[in-house]
mmCIF file of C-alpha atoms in Angstrom:
data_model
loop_
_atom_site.group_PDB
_atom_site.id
_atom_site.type_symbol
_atom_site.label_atom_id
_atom_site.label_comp_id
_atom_site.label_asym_id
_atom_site.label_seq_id
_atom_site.Cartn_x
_atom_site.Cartn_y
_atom_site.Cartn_z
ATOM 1 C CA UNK A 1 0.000 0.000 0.000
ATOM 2 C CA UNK A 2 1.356 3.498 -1.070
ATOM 3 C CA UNK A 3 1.419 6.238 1.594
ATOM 4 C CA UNK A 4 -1.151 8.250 0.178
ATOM 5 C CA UNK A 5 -3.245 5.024 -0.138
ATOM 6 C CA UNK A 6 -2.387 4.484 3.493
ATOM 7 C CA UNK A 7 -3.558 8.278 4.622
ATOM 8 C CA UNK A 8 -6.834 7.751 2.784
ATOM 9 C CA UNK A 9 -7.397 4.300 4.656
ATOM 10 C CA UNK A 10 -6.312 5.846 8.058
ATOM 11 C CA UNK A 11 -8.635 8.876 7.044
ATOM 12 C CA UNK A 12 -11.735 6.565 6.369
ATOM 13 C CA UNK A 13 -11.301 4.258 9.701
ATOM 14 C CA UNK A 14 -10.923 7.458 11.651
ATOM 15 C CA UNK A 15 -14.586 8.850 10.585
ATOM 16 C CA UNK A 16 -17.865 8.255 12.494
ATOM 17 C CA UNK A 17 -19.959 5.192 11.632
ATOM 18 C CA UNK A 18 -22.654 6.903 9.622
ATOM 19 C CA UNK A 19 -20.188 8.836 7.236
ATOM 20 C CA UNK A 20 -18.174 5.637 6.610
ATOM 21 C CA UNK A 21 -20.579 3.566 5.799
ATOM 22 C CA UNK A 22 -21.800 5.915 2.990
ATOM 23 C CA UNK A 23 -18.328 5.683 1.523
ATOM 24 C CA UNK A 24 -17.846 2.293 2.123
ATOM 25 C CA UNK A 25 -21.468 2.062 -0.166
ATOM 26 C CA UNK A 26 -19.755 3.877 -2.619
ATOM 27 C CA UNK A 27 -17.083 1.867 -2.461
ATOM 28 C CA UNK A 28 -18.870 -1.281 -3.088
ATOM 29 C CA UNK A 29 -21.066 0.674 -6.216
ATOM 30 C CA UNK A 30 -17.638 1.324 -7.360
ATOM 31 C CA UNK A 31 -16.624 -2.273 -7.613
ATOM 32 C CA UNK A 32 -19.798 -3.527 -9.061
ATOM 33 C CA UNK A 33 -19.123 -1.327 -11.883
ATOM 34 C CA UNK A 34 -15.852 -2.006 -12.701
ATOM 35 C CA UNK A 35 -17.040 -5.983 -12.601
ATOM 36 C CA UNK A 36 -19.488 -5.115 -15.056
ATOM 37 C CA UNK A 37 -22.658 -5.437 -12.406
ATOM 38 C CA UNK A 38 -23.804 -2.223 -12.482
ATOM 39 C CA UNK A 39 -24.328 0.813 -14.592
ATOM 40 C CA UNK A 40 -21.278 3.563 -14.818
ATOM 41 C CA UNK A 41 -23.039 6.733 -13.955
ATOM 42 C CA UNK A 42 -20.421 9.380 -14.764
ATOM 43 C CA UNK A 43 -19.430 11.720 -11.972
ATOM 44 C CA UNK A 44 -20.837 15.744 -12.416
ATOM 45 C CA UNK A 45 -17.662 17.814 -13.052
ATOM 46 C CA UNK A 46 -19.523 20.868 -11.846
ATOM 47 C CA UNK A 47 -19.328 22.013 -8.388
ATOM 48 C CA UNK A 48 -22.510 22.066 -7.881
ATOM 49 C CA UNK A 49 -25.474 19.657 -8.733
ATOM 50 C CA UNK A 50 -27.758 19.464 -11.699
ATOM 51 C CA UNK A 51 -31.285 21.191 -11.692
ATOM 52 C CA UNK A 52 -33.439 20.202 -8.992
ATOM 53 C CA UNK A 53 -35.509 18.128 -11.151
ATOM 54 C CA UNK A 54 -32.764 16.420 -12.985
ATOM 55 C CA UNK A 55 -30.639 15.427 -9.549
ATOM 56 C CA UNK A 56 -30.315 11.586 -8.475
ATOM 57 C CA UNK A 57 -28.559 10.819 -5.233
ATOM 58 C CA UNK A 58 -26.710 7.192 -6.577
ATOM 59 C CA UNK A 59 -23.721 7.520 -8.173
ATOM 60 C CA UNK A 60 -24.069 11.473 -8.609
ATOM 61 C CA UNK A 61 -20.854 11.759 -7.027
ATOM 62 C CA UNK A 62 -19.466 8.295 -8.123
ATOM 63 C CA UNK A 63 -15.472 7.866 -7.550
ATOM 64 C CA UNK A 64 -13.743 9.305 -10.763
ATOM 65 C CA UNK A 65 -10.861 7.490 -12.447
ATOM 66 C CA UNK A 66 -11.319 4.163 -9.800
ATOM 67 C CA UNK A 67 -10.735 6.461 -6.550
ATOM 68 C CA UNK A 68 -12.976 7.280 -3.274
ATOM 69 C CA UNK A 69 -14.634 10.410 -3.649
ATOM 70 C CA UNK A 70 -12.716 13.354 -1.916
ATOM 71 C CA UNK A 71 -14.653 14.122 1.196
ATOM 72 C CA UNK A 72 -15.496 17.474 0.956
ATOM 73 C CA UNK A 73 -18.208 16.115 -1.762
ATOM 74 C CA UNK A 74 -20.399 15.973 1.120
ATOM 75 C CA UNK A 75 -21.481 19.154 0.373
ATOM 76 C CA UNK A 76 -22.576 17.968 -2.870
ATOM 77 C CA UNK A 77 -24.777 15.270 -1.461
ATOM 78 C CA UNK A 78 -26.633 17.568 1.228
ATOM 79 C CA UNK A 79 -26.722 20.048 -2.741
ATOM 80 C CA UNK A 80 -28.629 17.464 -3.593
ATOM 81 C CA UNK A 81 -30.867 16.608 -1.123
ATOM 82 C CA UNK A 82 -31.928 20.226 -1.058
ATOM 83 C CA UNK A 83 -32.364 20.476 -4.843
ATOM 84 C CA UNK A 84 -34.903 17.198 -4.328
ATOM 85 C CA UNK A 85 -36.959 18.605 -2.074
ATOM 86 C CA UNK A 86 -36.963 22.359 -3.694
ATOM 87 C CA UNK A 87 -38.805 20.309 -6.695
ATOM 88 C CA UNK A 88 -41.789 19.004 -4.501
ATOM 89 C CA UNK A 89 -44.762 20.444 -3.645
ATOM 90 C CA UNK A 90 -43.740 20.265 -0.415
ATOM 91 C CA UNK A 91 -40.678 21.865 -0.604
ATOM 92 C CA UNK A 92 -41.365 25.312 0.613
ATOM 93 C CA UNK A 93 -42.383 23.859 3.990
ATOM 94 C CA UNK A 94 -39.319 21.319 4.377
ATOM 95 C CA UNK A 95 -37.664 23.135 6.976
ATOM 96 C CA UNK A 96 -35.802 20.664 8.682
ATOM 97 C CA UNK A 97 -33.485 17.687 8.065
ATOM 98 C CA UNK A 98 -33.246 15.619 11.143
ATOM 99 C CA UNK A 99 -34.621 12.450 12.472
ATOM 100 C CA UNK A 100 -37.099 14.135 14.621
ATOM 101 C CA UNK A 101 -38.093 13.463 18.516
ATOM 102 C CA UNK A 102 -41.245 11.838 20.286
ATOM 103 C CA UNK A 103 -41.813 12.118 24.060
ATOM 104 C CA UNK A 104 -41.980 8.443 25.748
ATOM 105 C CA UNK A 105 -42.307 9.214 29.148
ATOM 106 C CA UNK A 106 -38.625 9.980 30.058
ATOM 107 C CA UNK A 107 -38.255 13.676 31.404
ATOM 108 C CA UNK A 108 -37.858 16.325 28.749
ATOM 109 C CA UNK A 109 -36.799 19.699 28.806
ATOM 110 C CA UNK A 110 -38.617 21.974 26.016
ATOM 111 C CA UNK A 111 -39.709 25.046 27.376
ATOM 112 C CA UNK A 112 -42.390 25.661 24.573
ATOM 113 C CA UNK A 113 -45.034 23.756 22.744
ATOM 114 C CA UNK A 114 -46.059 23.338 19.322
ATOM 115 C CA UNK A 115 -48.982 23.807 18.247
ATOM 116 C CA UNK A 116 -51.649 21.131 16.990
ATOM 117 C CA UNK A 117 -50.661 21.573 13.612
ATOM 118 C CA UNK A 118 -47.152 22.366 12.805
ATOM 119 C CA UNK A 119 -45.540 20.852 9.500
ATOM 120 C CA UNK A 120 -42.213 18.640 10.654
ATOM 121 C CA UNK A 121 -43.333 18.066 14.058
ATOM 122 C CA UNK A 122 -40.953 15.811 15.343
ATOM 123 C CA UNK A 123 -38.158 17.354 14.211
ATOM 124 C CA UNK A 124 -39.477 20.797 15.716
ATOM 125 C CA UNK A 125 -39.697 19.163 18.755
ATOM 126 C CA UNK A 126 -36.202 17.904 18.344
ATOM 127 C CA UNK A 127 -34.423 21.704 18.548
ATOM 128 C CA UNK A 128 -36.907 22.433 21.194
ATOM 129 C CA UNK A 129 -35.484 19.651 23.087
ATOM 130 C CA UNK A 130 -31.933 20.818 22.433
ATOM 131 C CA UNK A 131 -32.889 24.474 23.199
ATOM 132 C CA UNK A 132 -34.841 23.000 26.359
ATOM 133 C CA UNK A 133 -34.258 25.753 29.124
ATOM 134 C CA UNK A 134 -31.728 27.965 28.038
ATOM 135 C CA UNK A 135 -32.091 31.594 28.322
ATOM 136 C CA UNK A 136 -32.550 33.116 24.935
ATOM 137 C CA UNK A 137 -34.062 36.452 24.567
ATOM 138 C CA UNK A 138 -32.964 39.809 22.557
ATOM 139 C CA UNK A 139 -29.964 40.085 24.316
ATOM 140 C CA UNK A 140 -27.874 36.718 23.101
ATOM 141 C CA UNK A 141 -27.019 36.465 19.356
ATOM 142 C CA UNK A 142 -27.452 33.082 18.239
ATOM 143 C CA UNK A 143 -25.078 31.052 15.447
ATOM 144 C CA UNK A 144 -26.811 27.718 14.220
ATOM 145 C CA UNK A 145 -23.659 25.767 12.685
ATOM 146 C CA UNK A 146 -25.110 23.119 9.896
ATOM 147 C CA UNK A 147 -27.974 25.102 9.681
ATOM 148 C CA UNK A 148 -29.387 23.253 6.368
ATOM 149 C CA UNK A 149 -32.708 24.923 5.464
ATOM 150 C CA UNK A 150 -33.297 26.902 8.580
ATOM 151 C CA UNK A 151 -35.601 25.255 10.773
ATOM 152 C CA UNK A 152 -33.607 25.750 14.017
ATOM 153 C CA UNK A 153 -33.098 29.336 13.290
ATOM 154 C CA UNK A 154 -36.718 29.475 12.321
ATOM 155 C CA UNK A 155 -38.132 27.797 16.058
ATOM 156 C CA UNK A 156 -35.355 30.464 17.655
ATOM 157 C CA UNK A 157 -37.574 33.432 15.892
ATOM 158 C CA UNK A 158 -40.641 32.255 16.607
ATOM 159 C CA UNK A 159 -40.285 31.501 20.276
ATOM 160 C CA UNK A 160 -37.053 32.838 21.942
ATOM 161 C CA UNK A 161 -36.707 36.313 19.596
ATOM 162 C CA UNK A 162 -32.673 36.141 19.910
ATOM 163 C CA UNK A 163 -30.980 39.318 19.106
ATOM 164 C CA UNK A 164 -28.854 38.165 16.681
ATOM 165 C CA UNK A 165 -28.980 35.628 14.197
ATOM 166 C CA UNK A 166 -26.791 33.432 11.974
ATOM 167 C CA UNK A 167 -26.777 30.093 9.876
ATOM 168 C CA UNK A 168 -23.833 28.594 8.708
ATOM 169 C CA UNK A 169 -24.346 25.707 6.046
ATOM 170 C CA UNK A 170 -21.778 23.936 3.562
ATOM 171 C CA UNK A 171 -24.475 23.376 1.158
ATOM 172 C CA UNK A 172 -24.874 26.413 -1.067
ATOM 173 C CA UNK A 173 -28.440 24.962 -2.533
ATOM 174 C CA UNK A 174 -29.671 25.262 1.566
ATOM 175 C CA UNK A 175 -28.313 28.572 1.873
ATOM 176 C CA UNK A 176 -30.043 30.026 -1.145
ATOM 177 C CA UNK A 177 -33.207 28.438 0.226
ATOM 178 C CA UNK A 178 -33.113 29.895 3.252
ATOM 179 C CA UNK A 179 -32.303 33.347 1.874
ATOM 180 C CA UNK A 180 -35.669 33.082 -0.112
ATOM 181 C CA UNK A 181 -37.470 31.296 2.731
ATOM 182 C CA UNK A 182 -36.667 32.772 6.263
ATOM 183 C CA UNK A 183 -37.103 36.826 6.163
ATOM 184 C CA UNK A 184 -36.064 37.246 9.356
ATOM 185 C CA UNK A 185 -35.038 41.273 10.025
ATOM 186 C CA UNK A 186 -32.396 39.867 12.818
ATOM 187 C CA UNK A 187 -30.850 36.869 10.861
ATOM 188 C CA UNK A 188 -28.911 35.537 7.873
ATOM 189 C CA UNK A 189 -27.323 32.704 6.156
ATOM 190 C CA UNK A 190 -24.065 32.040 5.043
ATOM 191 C CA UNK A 191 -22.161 29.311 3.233
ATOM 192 C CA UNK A 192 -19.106 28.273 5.615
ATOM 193 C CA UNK A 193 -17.116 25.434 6.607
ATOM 194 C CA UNK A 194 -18.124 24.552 10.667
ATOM 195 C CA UNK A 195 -14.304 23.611 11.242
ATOM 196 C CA UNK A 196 -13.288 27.317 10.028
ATOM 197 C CA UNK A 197 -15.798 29.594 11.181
ATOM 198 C CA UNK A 198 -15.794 32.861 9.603
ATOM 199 C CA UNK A 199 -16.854 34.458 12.898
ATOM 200 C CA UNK A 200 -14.969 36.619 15.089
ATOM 201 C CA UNK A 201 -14.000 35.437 18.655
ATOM 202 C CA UNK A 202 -16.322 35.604 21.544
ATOM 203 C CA UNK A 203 -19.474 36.906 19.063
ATOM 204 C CA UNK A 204 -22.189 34.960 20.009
ATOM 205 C CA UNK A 205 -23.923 34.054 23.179
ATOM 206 C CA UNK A 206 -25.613 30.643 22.216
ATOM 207 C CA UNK A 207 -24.047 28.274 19.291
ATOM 208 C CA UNK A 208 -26.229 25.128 18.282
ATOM 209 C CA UNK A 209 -25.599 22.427 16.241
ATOM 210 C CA UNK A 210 -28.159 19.152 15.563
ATOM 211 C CA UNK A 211 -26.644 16.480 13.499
ATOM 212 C CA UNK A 212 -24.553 17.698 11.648
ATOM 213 C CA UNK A 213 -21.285 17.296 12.893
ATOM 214 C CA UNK A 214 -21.373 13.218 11.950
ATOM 215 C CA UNK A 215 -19.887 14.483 8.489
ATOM 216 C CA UNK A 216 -17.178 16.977 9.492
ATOM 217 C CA UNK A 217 -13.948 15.985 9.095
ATOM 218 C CA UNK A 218 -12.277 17.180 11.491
ATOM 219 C CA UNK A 219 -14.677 17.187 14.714
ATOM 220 C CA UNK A 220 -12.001 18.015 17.154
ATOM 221 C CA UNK A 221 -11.414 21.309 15.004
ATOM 222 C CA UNK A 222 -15.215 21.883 15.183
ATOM 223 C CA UNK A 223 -15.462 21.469 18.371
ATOM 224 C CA UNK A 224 -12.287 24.198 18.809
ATOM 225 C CA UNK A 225 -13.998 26.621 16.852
ATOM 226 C CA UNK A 226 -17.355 26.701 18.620
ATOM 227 C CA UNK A 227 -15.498 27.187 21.612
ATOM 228 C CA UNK A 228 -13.594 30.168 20.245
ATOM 229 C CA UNK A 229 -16.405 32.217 19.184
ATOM 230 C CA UNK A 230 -18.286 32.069 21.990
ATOM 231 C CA UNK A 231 -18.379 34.240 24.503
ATOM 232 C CA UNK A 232 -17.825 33.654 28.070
ATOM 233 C CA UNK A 233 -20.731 31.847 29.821
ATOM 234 C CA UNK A 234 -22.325 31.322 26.433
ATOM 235 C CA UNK A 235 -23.358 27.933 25.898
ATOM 236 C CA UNK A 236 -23.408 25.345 23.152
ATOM 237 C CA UNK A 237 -26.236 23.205 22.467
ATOM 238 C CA UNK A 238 -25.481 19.882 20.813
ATOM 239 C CA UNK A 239 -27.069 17.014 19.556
ATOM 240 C CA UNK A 240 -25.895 14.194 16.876
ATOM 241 C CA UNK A 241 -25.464 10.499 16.455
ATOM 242 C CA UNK A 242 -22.238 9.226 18.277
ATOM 243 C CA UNK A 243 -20.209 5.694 18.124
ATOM 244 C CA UNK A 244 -21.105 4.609 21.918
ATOM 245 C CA UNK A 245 -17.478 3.711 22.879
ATOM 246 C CA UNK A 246 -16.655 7.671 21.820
ATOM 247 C CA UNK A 247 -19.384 9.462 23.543
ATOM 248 C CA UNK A 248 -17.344 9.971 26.616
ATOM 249 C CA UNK A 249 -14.047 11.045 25.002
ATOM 250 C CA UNK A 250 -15.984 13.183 22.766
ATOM 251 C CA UNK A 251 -17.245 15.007 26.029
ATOM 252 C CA UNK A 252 -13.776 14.829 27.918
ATOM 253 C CA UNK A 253 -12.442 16.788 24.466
ATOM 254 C CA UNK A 254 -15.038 19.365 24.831
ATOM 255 C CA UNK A 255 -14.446 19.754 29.049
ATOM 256 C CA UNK A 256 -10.709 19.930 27.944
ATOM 257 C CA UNK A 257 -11.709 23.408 25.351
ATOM 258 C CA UNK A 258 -12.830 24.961 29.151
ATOM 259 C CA UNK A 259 -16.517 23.651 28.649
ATOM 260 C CA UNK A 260 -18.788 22.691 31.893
ATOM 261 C CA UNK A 261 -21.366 19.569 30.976
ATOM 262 C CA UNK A 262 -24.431 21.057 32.170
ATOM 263 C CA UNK A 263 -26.964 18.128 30.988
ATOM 264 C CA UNK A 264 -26.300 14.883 28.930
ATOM 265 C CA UNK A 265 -29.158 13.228 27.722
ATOM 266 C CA UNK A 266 -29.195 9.607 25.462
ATOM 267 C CA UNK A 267 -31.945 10.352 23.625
ATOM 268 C CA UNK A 268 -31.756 7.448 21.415
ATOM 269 C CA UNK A 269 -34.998 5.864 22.262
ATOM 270 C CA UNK A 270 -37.403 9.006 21.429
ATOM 271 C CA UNK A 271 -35.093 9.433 17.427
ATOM 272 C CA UNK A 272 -36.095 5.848 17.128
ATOM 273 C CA UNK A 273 -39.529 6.298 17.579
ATOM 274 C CA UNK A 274 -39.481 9.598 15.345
ATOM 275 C CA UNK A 275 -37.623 7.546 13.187
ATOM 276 C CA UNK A 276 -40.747 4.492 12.976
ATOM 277 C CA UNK A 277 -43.602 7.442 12.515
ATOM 278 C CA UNK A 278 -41.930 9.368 9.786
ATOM 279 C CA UNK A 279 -38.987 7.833 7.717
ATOM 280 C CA UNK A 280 -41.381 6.189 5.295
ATOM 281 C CA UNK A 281 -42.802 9.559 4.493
ATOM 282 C CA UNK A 282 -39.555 11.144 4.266
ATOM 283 C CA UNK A 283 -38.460 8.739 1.530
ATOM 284 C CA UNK A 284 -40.737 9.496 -0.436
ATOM 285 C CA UNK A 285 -39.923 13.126 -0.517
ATOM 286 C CA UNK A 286 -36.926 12.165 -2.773
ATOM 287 C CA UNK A 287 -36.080 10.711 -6.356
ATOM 288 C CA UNK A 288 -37.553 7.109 -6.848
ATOM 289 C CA UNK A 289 -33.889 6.631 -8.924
ATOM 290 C CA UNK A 290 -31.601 7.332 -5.683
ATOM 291 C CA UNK A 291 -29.561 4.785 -4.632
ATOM 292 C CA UNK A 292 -31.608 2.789 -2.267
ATOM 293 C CA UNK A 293 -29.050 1.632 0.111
ATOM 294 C CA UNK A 294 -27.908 5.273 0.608
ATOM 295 C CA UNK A 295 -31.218 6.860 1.099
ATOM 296 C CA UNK A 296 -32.289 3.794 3.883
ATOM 297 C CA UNK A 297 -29.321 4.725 5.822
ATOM 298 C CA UNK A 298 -29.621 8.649 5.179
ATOM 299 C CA UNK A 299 -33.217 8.543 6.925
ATOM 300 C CA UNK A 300 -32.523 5.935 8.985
ATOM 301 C CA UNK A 301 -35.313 4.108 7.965
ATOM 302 C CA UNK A 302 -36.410 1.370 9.882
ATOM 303 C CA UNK A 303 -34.206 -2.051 9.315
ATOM 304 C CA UNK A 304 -31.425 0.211 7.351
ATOM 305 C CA UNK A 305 -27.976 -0.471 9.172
ATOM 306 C CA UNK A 306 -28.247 2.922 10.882
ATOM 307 C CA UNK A 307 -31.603 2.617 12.663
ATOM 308 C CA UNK A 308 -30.220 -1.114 13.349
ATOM 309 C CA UNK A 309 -27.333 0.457 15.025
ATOM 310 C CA UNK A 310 -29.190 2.812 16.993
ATOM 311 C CA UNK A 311 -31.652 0.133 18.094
ATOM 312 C CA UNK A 312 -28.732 -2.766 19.048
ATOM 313 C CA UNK A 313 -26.408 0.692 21.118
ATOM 314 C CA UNK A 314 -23.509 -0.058 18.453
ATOM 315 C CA UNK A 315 -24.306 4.062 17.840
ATOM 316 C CA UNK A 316 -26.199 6.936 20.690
ATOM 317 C CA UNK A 317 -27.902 9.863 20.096
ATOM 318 C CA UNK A 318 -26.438 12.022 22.576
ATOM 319 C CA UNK A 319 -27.793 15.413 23.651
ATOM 320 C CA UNK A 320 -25.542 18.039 25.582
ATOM 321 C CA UNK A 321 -26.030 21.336 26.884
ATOM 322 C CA UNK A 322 -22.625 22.592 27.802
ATOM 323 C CA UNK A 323 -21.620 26.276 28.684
ATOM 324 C CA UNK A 324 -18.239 28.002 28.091
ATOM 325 C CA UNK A 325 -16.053 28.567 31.525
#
């Protein structure tokens, strides 16, 4: 094995489950068409996807020349997911892009309700669960890291009225949505890369993040930045899929940036049932063409490796509130 060979394998091992198993996937597509087994779909040389109607999540960003695609070309997947659901009727309302949260029993922490009828329920109740009982109000300025097509930014608004507001996504097709979408007079969107904040230090009082940071590269360079910007006795809210034998050095790195673990929640259980009311309907909010195996895994649908995971505690979904010494 060549060196560079060696760095990409060391590269792979090192990411979280969810992100290596999509390019393990790949991986496999690759094979099967260079044994003849499967269609060669070739890669888009532009650096972004095609039109919205056009865009099919399988090989769209198939390995070029018999390599792993680079990993940045995340950005490119969550391009297209966003183009998809731009091109449904649906698509205006599609605020949100996580797995969602039901109550079962356990104590929870949201310190507003939803109404009746609210479109993306679960996942609503989600970033009210990871807002829970922080203070929020005009004073604090708020920076949502991963904010994909505002929906945290959008419960903020509606019932905390920050002072300040700012969304940070890799995906320019999320961005532009939100900048048609969310008219807020306080906020705004901005492509950005969460391990390189374009932020200056100490400039917000509350930074959130819901799963996102499963396909960063570089978590421990995330985790640096959101304590740098900040401020003192500001808090981070957090919330993602974790492997369970790195939950607790995942926390010990964030003590170490001067961070005091406030509440830790395994929330696992209520995803899982958010998971078993919705996934079905999510799925169908996207190309009939994707690649199936993908998709399974990318809403964790039920029996798809990562709701199996989830179920069997090979992976958590951890929930922190931690606030900056």
């Amino acid at each position: 094995m060549s060196g560079s060979d060696k760095a990409l394998a060391e590269r792979i091992a090192g990411l979280d489950p969810k992100k290596r198993r999509l390019l393990e996937m790949m991986a496999k597509r690759r094979e099967e068409v260079e044994e003849g087994s499967a269609p060669v779909v070739e890669a888009n040389p532009d650096p972004l996807p095609a039109p919205a109607a056009e865009v099919v999540l399988a090989d769209h960003f198939t390995i070029e020349s018999g390599r792993l695609p680079a990993l940045d070309e995340v950005g490119s997947f969550y391009d297209a997911i966003n183009g998809q659901l731009d091109a449904t009727q649906f698509g205006a309302h599609a605020l949100f892009l996580n797995y969602g949260y039901v109550p079962n029993g356990t104590p929870h922490y949201a310190a507003h309700r939803l109404p009746e009828v609210f479109f993306g329920r679960n996942a609503a109740r989600l970033v009210l669960e990871v807002i829970a009982d922080t203070e929020v109000d005009g004073r604090h300025r708020v920076l949502d890291v991963g904010c994909g097509r505002g929906g945290t930014l959008s419960i903020f608004h509606r019932f905390f009225s920050p002072g300040r507001m700012l969304g940070i996504d890799l995906s320019p097709k999320a961005i532009a949505f939100c900048r048609a979408t969310h008219r807020f007079p306080n906020g705004e969107f901005l492509v950005g890369n969460a391990e390189a904040l374009a932020v200056a230090d100490g400039s917000f009082d509350v930074v959130t993040n819901i799963e996102s940071s499963h396909t960063y590269n570089d978590l421990d360079a995330f985790y640096r930045e959101t304590a740098r910007v900040l401020s003192p006795g500001g808090h981070f809210l957090y919330t993602d899929l974790m492997p369970t034998d790195l939950v607790e050095t995942n926390i010990a790195k964030l003590e170490s940036l001067g961070y005091v673990l406030e509440r830790k929640r395994d929330i696992t259980p209520n995803v899982l049932l958010s998971c078993d009311e919705t996934a079905a309907t999510h799925a169908r909010a996207f190309a009939e063409e994707n690649d199936n195996r993908i998709m399974r895994n990318f809403l964790a649908v039920p029996g798809s490796e990562l709701y199996d995971d989830m179920k069997n505690g090979k992976t958590r979904y951890v929930l922190l509130k931690l606030r900056k010494v």
